[in-house]
mmCIF file of C-alpha atoms in Angstrom:
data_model
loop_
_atom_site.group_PDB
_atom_site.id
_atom_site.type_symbol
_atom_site.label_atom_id
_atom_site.label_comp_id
_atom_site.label_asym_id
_atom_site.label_seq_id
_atom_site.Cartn_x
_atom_site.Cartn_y
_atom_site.Cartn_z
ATOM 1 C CA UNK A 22 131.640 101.917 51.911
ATOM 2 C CA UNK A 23 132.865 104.805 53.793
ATOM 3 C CA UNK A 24 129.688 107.582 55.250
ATOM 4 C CA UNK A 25 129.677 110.427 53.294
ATOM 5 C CA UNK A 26 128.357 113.512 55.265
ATOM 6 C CA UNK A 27 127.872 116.870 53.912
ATOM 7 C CA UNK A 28 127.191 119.727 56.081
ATOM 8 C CA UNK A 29 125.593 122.838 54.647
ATOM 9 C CA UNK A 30 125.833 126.740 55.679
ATOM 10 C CA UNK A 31 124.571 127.776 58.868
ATOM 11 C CA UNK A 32 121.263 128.742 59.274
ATOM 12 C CA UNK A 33 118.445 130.177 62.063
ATOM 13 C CA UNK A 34 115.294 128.142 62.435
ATOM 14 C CA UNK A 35 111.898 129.515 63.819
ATOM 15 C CA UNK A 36 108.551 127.276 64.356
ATOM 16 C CA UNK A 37 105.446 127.765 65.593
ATOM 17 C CA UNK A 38 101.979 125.780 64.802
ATOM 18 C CA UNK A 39 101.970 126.218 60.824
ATOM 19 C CA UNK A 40 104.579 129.226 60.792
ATOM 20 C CA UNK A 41 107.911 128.800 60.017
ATOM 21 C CA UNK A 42 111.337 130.849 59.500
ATOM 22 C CA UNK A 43 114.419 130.158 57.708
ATOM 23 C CA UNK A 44 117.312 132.636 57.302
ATOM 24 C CA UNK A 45 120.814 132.557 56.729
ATOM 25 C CA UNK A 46 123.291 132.661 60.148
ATOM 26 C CA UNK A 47 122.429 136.570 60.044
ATOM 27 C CA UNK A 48 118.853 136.729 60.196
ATOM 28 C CA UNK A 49 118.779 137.682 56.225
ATOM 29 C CA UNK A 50 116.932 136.039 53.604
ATOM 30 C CA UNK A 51 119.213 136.295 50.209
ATOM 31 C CA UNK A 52 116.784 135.171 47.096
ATOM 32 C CA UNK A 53 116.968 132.942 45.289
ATOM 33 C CA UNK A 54 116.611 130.142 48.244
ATOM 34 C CA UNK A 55 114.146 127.845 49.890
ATOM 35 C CA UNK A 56 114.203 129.730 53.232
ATOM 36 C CA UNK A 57 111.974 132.180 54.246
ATOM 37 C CA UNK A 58 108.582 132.901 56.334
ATOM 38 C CA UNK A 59 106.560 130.463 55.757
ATOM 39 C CA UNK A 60 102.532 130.377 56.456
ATOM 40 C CA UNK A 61 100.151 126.795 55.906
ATOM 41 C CA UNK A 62 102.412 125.755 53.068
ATOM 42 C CA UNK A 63 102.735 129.474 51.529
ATOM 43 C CA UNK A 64 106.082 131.556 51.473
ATOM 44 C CA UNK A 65 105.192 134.660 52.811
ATOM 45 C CA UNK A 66 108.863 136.482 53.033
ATOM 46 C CA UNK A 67 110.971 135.704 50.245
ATOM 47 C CA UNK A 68 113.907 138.026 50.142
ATOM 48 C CA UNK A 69 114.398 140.172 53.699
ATOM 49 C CA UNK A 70 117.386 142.441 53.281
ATOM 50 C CA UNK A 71 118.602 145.424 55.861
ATOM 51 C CA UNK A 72 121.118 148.087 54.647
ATOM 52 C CA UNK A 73 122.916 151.005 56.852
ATOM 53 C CA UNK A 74 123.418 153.608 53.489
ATOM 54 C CA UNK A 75 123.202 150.666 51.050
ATOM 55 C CA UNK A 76 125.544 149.126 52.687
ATOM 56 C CA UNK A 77 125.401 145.461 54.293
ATOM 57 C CA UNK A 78 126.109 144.371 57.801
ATOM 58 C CA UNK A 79 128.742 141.995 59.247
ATOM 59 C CA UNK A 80 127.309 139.241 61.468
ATOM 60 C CA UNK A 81 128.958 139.029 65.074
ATOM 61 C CA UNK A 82 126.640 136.575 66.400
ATOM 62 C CA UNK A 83 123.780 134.916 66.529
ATOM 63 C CA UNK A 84 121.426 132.750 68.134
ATOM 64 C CA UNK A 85 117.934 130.805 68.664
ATOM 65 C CA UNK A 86 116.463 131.788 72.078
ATOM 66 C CA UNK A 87 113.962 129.457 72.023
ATOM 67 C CA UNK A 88 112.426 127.330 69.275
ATOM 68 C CA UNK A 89 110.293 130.109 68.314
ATOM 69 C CA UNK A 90 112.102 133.337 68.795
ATOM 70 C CA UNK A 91 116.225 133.619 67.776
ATOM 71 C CA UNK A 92 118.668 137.145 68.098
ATOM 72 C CA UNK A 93 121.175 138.321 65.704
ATOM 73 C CA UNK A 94 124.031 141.043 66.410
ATOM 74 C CA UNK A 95 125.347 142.546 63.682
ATOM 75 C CA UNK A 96 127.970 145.865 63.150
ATOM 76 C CA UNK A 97 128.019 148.421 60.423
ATOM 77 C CA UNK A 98 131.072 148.173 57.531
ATOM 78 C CA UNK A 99 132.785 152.115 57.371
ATOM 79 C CA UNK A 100 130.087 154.265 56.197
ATOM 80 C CA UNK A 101 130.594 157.690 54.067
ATOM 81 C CA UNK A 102 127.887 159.894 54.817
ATOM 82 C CA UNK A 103 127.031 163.469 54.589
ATOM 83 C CA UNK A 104 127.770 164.021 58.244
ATOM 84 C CA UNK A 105 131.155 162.470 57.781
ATOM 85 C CA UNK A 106 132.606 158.980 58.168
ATOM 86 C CA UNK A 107 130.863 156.470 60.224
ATOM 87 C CA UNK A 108 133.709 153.834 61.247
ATOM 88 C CA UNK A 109 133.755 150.254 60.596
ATOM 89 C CA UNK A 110 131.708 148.793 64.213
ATOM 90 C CA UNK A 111 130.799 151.896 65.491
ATOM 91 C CA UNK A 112 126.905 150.777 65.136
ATOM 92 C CA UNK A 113 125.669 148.013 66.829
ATOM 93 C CA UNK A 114 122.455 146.335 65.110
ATOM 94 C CA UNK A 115 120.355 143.891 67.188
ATOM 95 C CA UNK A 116 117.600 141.915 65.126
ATOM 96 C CA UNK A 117 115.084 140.047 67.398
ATOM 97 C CA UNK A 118 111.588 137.812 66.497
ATOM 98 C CA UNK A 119 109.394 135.958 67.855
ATOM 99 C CA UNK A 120 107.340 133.800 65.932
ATOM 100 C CA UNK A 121 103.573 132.878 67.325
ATOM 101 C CA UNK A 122 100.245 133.512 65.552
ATOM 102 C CA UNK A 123 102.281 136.292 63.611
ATOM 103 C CA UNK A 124 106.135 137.363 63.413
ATOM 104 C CA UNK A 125 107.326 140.083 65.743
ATOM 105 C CA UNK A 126 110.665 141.667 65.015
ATOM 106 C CA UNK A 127 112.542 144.247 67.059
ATOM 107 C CA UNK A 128 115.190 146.244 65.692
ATOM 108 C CA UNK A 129 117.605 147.736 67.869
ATOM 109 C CA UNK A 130 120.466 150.383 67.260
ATOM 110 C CA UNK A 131 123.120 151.625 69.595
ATOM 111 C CA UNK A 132 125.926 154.002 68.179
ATOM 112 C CA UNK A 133 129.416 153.451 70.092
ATOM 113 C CA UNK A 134 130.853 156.437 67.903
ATOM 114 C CA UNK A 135 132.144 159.501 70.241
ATOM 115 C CA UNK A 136 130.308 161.197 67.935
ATOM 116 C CA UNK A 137 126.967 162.313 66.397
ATOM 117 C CA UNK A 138 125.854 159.965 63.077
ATOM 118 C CA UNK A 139 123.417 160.039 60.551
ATOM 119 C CA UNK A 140 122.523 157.517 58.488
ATOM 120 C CA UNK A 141 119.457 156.037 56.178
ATOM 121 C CA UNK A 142 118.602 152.085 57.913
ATOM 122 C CA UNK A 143 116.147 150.137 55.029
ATOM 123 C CA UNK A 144 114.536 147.081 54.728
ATOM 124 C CA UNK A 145 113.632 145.003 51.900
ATOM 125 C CA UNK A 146 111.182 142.660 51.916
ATOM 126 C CA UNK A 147 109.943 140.782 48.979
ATOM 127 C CA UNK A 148 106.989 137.892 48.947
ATOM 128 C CA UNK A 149 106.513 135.293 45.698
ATOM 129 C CA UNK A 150 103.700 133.157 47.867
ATOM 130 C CA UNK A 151 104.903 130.536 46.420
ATOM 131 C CA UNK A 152 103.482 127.125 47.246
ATOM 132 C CA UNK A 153 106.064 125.262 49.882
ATOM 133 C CA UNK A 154 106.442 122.031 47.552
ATOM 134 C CA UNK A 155 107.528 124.257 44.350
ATOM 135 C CA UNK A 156 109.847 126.161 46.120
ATOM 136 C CA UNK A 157 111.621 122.585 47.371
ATOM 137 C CA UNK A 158 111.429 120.949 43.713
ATOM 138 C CA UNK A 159 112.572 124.467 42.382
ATOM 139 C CA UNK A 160 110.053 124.827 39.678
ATOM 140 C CA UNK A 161 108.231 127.929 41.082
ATOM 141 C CA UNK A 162 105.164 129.004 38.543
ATOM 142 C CA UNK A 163 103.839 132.401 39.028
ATOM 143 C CA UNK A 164 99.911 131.797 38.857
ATOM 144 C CA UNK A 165 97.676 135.403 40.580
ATOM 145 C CA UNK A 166 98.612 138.787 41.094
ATOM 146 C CA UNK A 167 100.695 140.254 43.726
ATOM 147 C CA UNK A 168 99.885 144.076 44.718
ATOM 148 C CA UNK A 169 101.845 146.160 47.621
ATOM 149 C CA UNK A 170 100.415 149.455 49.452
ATOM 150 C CA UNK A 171 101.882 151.289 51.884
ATOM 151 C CA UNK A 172 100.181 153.199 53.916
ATOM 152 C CA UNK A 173 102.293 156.385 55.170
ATOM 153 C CA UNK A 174 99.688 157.351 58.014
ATOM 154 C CA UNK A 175 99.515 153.977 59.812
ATOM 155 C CA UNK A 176 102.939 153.120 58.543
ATOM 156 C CA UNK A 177 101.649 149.931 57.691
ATOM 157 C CA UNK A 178 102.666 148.072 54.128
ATOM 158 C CA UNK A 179 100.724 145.382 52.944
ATOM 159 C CA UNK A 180 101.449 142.807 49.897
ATOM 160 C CA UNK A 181 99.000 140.676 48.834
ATOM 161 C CA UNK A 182 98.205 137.610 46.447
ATOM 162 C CA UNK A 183 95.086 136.353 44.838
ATOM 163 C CA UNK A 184 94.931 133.690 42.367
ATOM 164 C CA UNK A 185 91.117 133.053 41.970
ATOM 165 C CA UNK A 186 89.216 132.247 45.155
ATOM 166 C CA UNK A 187 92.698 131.477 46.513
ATOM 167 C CA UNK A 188 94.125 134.850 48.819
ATOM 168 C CA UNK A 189 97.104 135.683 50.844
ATOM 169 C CA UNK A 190 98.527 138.941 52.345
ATOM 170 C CA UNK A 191 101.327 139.923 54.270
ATOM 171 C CA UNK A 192 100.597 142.860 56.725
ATOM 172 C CA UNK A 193 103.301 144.783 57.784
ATOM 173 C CA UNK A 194 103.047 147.610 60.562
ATOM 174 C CA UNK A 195 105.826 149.543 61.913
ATOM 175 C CA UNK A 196 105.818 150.444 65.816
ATOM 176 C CA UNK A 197 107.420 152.760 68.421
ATOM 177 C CA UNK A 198 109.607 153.494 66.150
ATOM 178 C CA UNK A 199 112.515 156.258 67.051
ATOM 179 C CA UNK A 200 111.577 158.013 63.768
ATOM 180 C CA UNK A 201 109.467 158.161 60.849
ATOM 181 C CA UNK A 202 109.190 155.264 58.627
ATOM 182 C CA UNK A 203 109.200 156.286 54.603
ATOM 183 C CA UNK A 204 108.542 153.946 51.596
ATOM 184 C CA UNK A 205 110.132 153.463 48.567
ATOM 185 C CA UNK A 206 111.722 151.403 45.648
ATOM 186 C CA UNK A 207 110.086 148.909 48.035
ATOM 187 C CA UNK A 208 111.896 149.608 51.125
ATOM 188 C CA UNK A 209 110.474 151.016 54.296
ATOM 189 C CA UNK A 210 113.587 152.740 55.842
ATOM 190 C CA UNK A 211 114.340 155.286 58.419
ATOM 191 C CA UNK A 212 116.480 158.665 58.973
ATOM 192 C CA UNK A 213 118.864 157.546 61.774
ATOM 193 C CA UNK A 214 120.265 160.511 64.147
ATOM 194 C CA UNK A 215 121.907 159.255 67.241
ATOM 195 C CA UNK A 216 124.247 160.957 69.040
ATOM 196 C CA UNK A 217 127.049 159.064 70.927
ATOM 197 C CA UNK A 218 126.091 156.339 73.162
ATOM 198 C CA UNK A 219 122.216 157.177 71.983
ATOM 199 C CA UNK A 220 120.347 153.687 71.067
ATOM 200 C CA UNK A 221 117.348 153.636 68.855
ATOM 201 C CA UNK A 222 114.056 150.955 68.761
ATOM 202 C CA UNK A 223 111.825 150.023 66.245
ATOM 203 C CA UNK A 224 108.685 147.305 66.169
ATOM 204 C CA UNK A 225 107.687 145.295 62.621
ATOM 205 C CA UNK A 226 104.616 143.424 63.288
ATOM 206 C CA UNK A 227 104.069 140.794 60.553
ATOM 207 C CA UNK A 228 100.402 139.896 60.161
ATOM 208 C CA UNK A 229 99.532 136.864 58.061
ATOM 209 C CA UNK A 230 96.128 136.519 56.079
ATOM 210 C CA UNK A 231 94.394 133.605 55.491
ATOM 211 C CA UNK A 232 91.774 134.428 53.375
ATOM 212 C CA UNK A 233 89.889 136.543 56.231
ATOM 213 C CA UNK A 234 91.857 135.307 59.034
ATOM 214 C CA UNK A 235 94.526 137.391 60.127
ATOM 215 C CA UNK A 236 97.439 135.899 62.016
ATOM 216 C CA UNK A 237 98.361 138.561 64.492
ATOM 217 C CA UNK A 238 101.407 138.539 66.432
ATOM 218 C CA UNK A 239 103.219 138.574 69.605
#
């Protein structure tokens, strides 16, 4: 009886101790899946989406670095915004983590226009702490309550989940960032100005609580 082998679409793979990552080829987390950031059995991250203008990125690479830290490359799709037309790969988008106690993601922007651009950059990011062996059978059973709060002063949005004496919570904090982060319809996201050949830096530090024991990053 001939072998039958089935390969399935390509992925990126983080691990650390108990933590672990899984997003499509581009670094993105599409719900519904099994992948996401995972914490002692718990799905932290379930759905992590970025968006130049509402609009999604093209993958042009991407890569694990180590077992615990992988870099995707991505370029914008043509763009109509108020300042005018933003053309297909004039952005370059550079998504970088590191996984280790925490998750630390950079995100880097360089614009190759000859031009000045504006643009809105978001980020979704949705958590269903859902217990690592429902998510694999598929029969996921919302039990406690899941709150988010964002913080505008310390930038910082956190999502949490209690189901009796049983409590999780996702910390988010936004760092160095080249502008202000903003909140809303559950997306932090950012007013990019960059004029030509300007690049543009941002820090997401991902803490993970375990009860009272925060998981801080790299």
């Amino acid at each position: 009886m001939p072998l039958e082998l089935s390969v399935g679409p390509p992925r990126l793979a983080l691990n650390q101790g108990h933590c672990f990552l899984v997003t499509d080829e581009d670094g993105q987390v599409r719900w519904p899946s099994e992948k996401g950031l995972y914490n002692a059995d718990t799905r932290l991250v379930s759905s992590w989406r970025i968006y130049a203008n509402g609009e999604e990125w093209d993958l042009l690479s991407a890569a694990n670095v180590a077992y615990y830290a992988a870099r995707v490359f991505l370029a914008n799709r043509t763009l109509a915004t108020e300042a005018g037309v933003i053309e297909e790969g004039a952005l370059g988008l550079v998504v970088s983590r590191t996984l280790g106690g925490g998750l630390h993601e950079d995100i880097d922007l360089t614009n190759h226009a000859g031009h000045a651009i504006r643009f809105n950059l978001e980020i979704a990011i949705r958590s269903d702490f859902a217990d690592l062996f429902e998510v694999k059978t598929g029969r996921i059973v919302r039990r406690g309550r899941i709150a988010t709060e964002w913080s505008p002063r310390a930038a910082r949005q956190t999502t949490s989940y209690v189901n009796g004496d049983f409590r999780r919570a996702l910390v988010i904090k936004v760092r160095n960032a080249g502008s202000n982060a903003v909140y809303a319809n559950g997306r932090i996201s950012f007013d990019i100005r960059l004029e030509a050949g300007e690049a543009w830096h941002a820090c997401l530090l991902y803490e993970f609580h375990d009860g009272d024991k925060p998981r801080r990053p790299p």
